[in-house]
Short mmCIF file of C-alpha atoms and ligand atoms in Angstrom, two decimals:
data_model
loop_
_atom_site.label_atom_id
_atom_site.label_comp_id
_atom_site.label_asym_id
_atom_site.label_seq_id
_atom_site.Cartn_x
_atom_site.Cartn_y
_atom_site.Cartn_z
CA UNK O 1 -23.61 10.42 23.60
CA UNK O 2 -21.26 10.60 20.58
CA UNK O 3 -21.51 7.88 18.02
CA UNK O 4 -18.76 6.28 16.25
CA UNK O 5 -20.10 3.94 13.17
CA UNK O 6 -17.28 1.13 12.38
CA UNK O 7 -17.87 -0.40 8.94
CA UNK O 8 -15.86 -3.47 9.68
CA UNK O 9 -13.86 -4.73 13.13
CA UNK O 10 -10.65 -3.17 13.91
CA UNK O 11 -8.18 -4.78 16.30
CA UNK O 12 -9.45 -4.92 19.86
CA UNK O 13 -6.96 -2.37 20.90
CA UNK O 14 -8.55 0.70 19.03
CA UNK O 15 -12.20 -0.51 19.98
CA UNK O 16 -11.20 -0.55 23.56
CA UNK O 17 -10.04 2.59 23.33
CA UNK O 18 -13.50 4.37 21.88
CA UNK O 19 -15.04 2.18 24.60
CA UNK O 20 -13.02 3.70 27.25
CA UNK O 21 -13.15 7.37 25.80
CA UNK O 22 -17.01 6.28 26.79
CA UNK O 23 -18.31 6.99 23.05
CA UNK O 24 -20.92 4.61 21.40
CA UNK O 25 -20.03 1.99 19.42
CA UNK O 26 -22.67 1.09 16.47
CA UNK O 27 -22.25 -1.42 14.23
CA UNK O 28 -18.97 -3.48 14.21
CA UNK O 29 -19.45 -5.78 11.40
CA UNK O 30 -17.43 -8.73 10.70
CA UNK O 31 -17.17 -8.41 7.06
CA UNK O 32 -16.84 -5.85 4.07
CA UNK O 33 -19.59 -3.87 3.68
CA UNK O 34 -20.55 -2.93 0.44
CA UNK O 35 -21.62 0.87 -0.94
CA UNK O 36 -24.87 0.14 -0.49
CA UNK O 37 -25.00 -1.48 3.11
CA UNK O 38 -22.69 0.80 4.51
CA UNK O 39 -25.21 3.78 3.22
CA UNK O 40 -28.23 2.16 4.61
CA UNK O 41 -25.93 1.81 7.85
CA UNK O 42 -25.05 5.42 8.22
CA UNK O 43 -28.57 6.59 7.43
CA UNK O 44 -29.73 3.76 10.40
CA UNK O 45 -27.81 5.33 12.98
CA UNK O 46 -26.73 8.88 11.71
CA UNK O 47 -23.19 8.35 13.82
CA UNK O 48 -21.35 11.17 14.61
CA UNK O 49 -18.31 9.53 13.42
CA UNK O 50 -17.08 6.65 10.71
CA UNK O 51 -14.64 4.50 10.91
CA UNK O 52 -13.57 3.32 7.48
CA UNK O 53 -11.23 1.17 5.86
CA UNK O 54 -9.45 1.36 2.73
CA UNK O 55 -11.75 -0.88 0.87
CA UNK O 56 -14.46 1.27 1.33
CA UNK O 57 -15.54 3.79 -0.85
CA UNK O 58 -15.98 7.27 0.60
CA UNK O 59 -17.53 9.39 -1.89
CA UNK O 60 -20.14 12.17 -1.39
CA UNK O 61 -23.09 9.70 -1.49
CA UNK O 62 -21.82 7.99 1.33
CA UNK O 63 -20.92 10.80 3.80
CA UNK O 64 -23.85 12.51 2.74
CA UNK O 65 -26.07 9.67 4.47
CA UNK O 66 -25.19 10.58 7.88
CA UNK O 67 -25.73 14.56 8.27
CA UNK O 68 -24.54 14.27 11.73
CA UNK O 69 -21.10 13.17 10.48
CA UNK O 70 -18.27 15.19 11.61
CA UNK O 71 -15.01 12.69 11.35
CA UNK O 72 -14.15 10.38 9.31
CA UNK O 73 -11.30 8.21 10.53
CA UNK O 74 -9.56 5.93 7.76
CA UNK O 75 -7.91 2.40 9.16
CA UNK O 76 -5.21 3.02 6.54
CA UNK O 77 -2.56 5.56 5.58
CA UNK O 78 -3.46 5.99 2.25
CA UNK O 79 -6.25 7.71 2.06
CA UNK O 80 -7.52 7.56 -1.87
CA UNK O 81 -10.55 6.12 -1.05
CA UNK O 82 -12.20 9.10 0.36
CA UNK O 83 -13.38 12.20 -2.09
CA UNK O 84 -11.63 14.95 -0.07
CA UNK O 85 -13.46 17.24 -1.96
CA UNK O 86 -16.88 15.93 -0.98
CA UNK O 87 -15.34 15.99 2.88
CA UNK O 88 -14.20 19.74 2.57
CA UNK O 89 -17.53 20.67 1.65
CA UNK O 90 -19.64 19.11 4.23
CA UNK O 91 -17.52 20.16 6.80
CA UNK O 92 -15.97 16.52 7.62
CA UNK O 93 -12.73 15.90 9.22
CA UNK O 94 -10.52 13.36 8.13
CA UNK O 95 -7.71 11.36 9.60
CA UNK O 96 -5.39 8.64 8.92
CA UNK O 97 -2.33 6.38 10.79
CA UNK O 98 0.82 7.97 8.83
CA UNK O 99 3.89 6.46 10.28
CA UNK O 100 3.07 3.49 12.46
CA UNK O 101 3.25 1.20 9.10
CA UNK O 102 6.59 2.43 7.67
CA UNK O 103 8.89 -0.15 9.19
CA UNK O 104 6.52 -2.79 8.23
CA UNK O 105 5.91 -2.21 4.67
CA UNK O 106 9.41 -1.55 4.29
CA UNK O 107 10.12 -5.04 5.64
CA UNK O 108 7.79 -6.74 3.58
CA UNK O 109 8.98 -4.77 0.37
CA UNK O 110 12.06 -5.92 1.48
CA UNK O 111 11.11 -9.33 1.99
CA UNK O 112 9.34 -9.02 -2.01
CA UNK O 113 12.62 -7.99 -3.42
CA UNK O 114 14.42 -11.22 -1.98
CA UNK O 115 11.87 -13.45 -2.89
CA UNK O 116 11.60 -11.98 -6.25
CA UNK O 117 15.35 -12.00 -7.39
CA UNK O 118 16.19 -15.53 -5.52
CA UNK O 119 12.96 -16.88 -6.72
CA UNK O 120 11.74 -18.26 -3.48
CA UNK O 121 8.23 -19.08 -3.99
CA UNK O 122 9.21 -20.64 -7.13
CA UNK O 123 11.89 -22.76 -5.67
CA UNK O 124 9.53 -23.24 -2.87
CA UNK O 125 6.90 -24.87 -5.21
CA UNK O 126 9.38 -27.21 -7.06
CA UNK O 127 10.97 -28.49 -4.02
CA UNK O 128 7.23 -29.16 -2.51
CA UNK O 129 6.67 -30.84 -5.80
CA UNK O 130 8.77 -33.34 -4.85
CA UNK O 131 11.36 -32.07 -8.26
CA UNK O 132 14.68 -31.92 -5.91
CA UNK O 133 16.41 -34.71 -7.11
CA UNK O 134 19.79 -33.46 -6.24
CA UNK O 135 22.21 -30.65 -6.20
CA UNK O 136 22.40 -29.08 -9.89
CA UNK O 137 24.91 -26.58 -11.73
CA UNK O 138 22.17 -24.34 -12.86
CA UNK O 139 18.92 -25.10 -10.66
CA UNK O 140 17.03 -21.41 -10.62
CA UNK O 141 19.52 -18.92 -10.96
CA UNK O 142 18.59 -16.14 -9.53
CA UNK O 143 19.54 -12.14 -9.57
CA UNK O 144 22.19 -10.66 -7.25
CA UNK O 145 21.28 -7.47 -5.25
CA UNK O 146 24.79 -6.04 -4.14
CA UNK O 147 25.97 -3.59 -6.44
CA UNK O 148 22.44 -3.39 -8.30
CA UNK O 149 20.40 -0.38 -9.22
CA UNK O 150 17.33 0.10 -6.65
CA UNK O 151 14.45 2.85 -8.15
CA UNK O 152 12.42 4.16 -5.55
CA UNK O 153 9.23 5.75 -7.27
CA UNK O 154 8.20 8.06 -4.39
CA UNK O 155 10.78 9.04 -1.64
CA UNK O 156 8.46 9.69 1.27
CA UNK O 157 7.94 7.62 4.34
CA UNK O 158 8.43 4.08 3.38
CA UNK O 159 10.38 4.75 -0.17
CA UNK O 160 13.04 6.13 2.17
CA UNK O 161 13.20 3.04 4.55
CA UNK O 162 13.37 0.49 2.08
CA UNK O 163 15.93 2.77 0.49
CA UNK O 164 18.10 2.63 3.62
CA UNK O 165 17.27 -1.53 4.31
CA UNK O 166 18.24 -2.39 0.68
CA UNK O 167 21.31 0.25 1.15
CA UNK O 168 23.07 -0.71 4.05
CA UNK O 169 21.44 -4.29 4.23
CA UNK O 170 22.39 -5.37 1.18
CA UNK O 171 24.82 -2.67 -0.80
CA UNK O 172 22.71 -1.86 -3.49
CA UNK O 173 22.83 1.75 -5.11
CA UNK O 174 20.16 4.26 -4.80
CA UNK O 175 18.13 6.34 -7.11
CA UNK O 176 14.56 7.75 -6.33
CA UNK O 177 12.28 10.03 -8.41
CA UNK O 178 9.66 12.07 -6.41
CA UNK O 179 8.25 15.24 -7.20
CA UNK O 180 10.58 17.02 -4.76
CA UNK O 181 14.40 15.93 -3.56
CA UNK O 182 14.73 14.13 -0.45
CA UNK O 183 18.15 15.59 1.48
CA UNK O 184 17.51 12.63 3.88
CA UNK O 185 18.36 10.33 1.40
CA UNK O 186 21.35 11.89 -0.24
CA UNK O 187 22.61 12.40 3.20
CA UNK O 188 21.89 8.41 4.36
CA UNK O 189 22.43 6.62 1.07
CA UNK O 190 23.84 8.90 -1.14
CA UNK O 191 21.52 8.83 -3.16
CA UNK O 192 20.59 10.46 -7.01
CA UNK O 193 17.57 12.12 -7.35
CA UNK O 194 15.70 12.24 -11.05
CA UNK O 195 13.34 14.59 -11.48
CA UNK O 196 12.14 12.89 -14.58
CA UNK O 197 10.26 9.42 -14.49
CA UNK O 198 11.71 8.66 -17.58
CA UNK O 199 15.32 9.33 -17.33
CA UNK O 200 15.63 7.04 -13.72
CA UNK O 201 13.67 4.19 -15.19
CA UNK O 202 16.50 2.90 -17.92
CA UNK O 203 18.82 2.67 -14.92
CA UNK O 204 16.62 0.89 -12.75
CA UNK O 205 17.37 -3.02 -11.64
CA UNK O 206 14.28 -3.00 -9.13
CA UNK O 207 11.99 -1.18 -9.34
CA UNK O 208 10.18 -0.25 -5.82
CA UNK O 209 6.67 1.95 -5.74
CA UNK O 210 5.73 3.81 -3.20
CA UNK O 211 3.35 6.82 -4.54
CA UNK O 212 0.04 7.33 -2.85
CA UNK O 213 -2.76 6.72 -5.27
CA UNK O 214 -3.99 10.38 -6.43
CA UNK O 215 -4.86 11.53 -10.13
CA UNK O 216 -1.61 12.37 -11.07
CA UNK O 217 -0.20 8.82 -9.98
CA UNK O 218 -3.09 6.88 -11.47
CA UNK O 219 -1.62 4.45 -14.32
CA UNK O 220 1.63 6.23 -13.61
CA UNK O 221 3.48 3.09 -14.80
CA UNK O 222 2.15 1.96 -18.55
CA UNK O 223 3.72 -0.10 -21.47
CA UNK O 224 5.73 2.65 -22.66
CA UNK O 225 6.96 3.26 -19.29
CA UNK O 226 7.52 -0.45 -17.91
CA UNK O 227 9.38 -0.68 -21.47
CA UNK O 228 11.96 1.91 -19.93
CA UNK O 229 13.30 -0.52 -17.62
CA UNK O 230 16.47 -2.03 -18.03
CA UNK O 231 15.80 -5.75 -19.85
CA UNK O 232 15.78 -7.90 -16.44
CA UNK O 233 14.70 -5.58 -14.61
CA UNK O 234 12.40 -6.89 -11.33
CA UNK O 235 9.02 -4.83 -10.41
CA UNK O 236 7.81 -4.40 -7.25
CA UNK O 237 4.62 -2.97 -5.45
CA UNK O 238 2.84 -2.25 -2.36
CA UNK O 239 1.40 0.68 -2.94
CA UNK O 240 -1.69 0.92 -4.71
CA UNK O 241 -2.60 -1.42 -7.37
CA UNK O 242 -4.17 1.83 -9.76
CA UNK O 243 -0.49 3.05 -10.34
CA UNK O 244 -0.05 0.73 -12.68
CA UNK O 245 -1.91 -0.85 -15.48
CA UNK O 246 -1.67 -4.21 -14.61
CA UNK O 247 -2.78 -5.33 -18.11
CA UNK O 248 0.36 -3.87 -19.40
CA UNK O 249 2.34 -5.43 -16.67
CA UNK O 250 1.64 -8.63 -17.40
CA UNK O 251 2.42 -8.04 -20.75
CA UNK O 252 6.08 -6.65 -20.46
CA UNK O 253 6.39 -9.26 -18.12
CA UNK O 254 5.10 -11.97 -20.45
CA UNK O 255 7.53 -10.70 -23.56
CA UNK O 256 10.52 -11.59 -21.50
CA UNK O 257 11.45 -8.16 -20.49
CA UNK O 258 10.81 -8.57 -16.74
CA UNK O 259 13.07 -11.19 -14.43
CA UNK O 260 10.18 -11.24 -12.18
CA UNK O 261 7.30 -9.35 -10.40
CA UNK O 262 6.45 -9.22 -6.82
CA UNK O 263 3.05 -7.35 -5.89
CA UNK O 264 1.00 -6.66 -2.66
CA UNK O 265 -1.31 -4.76 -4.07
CA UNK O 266 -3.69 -5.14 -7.48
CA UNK O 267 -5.38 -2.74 -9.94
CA UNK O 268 -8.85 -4.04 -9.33
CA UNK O 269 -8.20 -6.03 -6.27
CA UNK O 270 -9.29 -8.85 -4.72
CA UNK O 271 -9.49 -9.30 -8.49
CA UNK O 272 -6.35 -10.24 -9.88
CA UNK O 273 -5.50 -10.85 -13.58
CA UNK O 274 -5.13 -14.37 -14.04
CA UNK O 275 -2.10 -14.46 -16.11
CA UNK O 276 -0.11 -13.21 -12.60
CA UNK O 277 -1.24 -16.38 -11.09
CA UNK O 278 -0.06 -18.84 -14.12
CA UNK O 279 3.69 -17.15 -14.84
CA UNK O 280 5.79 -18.73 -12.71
CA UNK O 281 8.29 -15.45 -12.09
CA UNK O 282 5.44 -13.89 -9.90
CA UNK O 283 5.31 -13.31 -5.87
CA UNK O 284 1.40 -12.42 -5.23
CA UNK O 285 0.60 -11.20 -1.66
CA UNK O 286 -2.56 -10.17 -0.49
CA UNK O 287 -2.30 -6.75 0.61
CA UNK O 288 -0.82 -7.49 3.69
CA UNK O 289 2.49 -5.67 3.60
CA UNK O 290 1.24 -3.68 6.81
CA UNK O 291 0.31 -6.55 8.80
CA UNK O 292 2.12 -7.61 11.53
CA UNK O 293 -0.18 -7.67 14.83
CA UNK O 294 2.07 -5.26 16.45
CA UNK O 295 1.36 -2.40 13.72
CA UNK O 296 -1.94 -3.08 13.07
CA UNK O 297 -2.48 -2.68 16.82
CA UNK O 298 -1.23 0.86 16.63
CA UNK O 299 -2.92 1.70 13.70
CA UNK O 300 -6.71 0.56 15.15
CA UNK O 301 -4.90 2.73 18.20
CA UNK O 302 -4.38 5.59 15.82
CA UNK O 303 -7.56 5.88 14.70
CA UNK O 304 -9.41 5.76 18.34
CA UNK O 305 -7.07 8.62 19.38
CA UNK O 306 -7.79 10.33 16.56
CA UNK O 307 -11.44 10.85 17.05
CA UNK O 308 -11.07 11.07 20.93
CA UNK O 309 -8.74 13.93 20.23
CA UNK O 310 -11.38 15.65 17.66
CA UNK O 311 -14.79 15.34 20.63
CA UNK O 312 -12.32 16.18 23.39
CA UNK O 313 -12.06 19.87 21.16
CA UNK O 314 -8.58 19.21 20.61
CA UNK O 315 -7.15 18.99 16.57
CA UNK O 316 -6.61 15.17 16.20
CA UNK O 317 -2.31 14.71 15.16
CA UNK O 318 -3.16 12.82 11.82
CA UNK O 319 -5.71 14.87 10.40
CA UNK O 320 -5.46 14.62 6.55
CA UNK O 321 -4.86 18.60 5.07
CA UNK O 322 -7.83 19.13 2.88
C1 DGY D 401 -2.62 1.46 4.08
O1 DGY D 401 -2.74 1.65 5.30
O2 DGY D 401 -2.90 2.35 3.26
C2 DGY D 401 -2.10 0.14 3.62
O3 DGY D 401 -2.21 -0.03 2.27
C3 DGY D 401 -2.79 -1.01 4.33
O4 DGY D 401 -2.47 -1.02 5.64
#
């Protein structure tokens, strides 16, 4: 009977699903596993699949603990986590849930920007507070999006969406930079494509990420390059947390040269640098820009069908090129 290892519970819709595809569930754990557990796992029951999440880390060490491994399925579209390399050469397929999340990360980006240029958590901490004592001239001003500059660092899936949201939803112009042009978007939202980082960032009034984590993005966005942005300019991300070094982050945003910072994701997360927690232009969410119960369904979904598809002989549909 095939095997399928799952380092930490998925929503019930993707378990029933392996259940029903009559494989062999081992191991649902309630909780993060760390490197070591999940090795001494894999080498316990030598599954014939894994089922990982993004917290996990999937290096060579790992997958080499189970030598009956053949897929590895990833509860997550970004897929950084796992040494592809180390997977090509043992043989192992992987997968991940491309797609389902767009709409939902776009919303929440969405919802990052507005809370980040009205200043909603901070106006929702003042008026908790008890500090409304009346209508005022000037009571946090906030940052108009209409008209504004939107950067989207990395045009693919979800870039484009929130391009399109903060477009037509709220008027604002759009640039992207990507390492290829996106006709989609000039055709949708007309909009201008830089091929240079550093030539898009000086026009940029928010600045939205979207890059998968890979070398080349790694600490993408430094001092220097924060620096580039217009004076007032709001950051956003919910990405990855390693495209940017958040040390230098908080610093640009500390100097003044920020309006504000809105994050879902963190460079060495669940750690988070303290500083983001005490500046009061900060929206801090805790990697949850994919989670609304409906998409998370279809991504534990995603993942079953994935590895159904790969023992029924057939090439699962999200199989990550090596
Ligand atoms: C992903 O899937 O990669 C998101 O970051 C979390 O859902």
């Amino acid at each position: 009977m095939v095997q399928v290892l799952i380092a930490r519970h998925i929503p019930e819709a993707g378990i029933e699903k392996l259940q029903n595809a009559g494989l062999e569930l081992v191991y649902i754990g309630d909780r993060q596993l760390s490197k070591k557990e999940l090795i001494e796992k894999l080498k316990e029951y030598n599954p014939d699949a894994l089922v990982c999440l993004l917290t996990d880390t999937i290096d060579k060490e790992v997958l080499s603990s189970a030598p009956n491994l053949k897929i590895c399925s990833t509860y997550s579209v970004g897929f950084g986590h796992i040494d592809l390399e180390a997977t090509k050469e043992l043989g192992i397929v992987v997968t991940h849930t491309p797609g389902v999340l767009t709409e939902t990360v776009a919303e929440h980006t969405a919802g990052l920007i507005c809370a980040a240029t009205q200043r909603i958590v901070e106006a929702d901490k003042f008026t908790r507070a008890g500090k409304y004592k009346g209508w005022e001239p000037e009571l946090l001003l906030g940052l108009d999006l209409k008209g504004k500059t939107l950067g989207v660092l990395g045009a693919g899936r979800i870039g484009t969406r929130v391009a399109e949201i903060m477009h037509h939803g709220f008027g604002m112009r759009i640039i992207y930079h990507d390492v290829a042009e996106n006709n989609y978007l000039h055709d949708t939202v007309d909009a201008d494509f830089y091929p240079e980082l550093e030539k898009m960032l000086p026009n940029v009034d928010v600045l939205t990420v979207h890059v998968p984590l890979m070398p080349s993005t790694k600490h993408l966005l430094d001092k220097n390059k924060l620096l580039m942005l217009k004076k007032g300019a709001v950051f956003v991300n919910t990405s990855r947390g390693k495209v940017v070094v958040e040390s230098d982050l908080v610093d640009v945003l500390e100097s003044g040269h920020l309006f504000a910072v809105a994050l879902d994701v963190y460079e060495f997360e669940p750690e988070i640098t303290k500083k983001l927690f005490e500046l009061p232009n900060t929206v801090l969410t805790p990697h949850i820009a994919s989670a609304s119960k409906e998409t998370r369904d279809k991504m534990a979904e995603m993942v079953a069908d994935n590895i159904i598809a790969f023992f029924n002989g057939e090439s699962p549909k999200n199989q990550v090129k090596l």
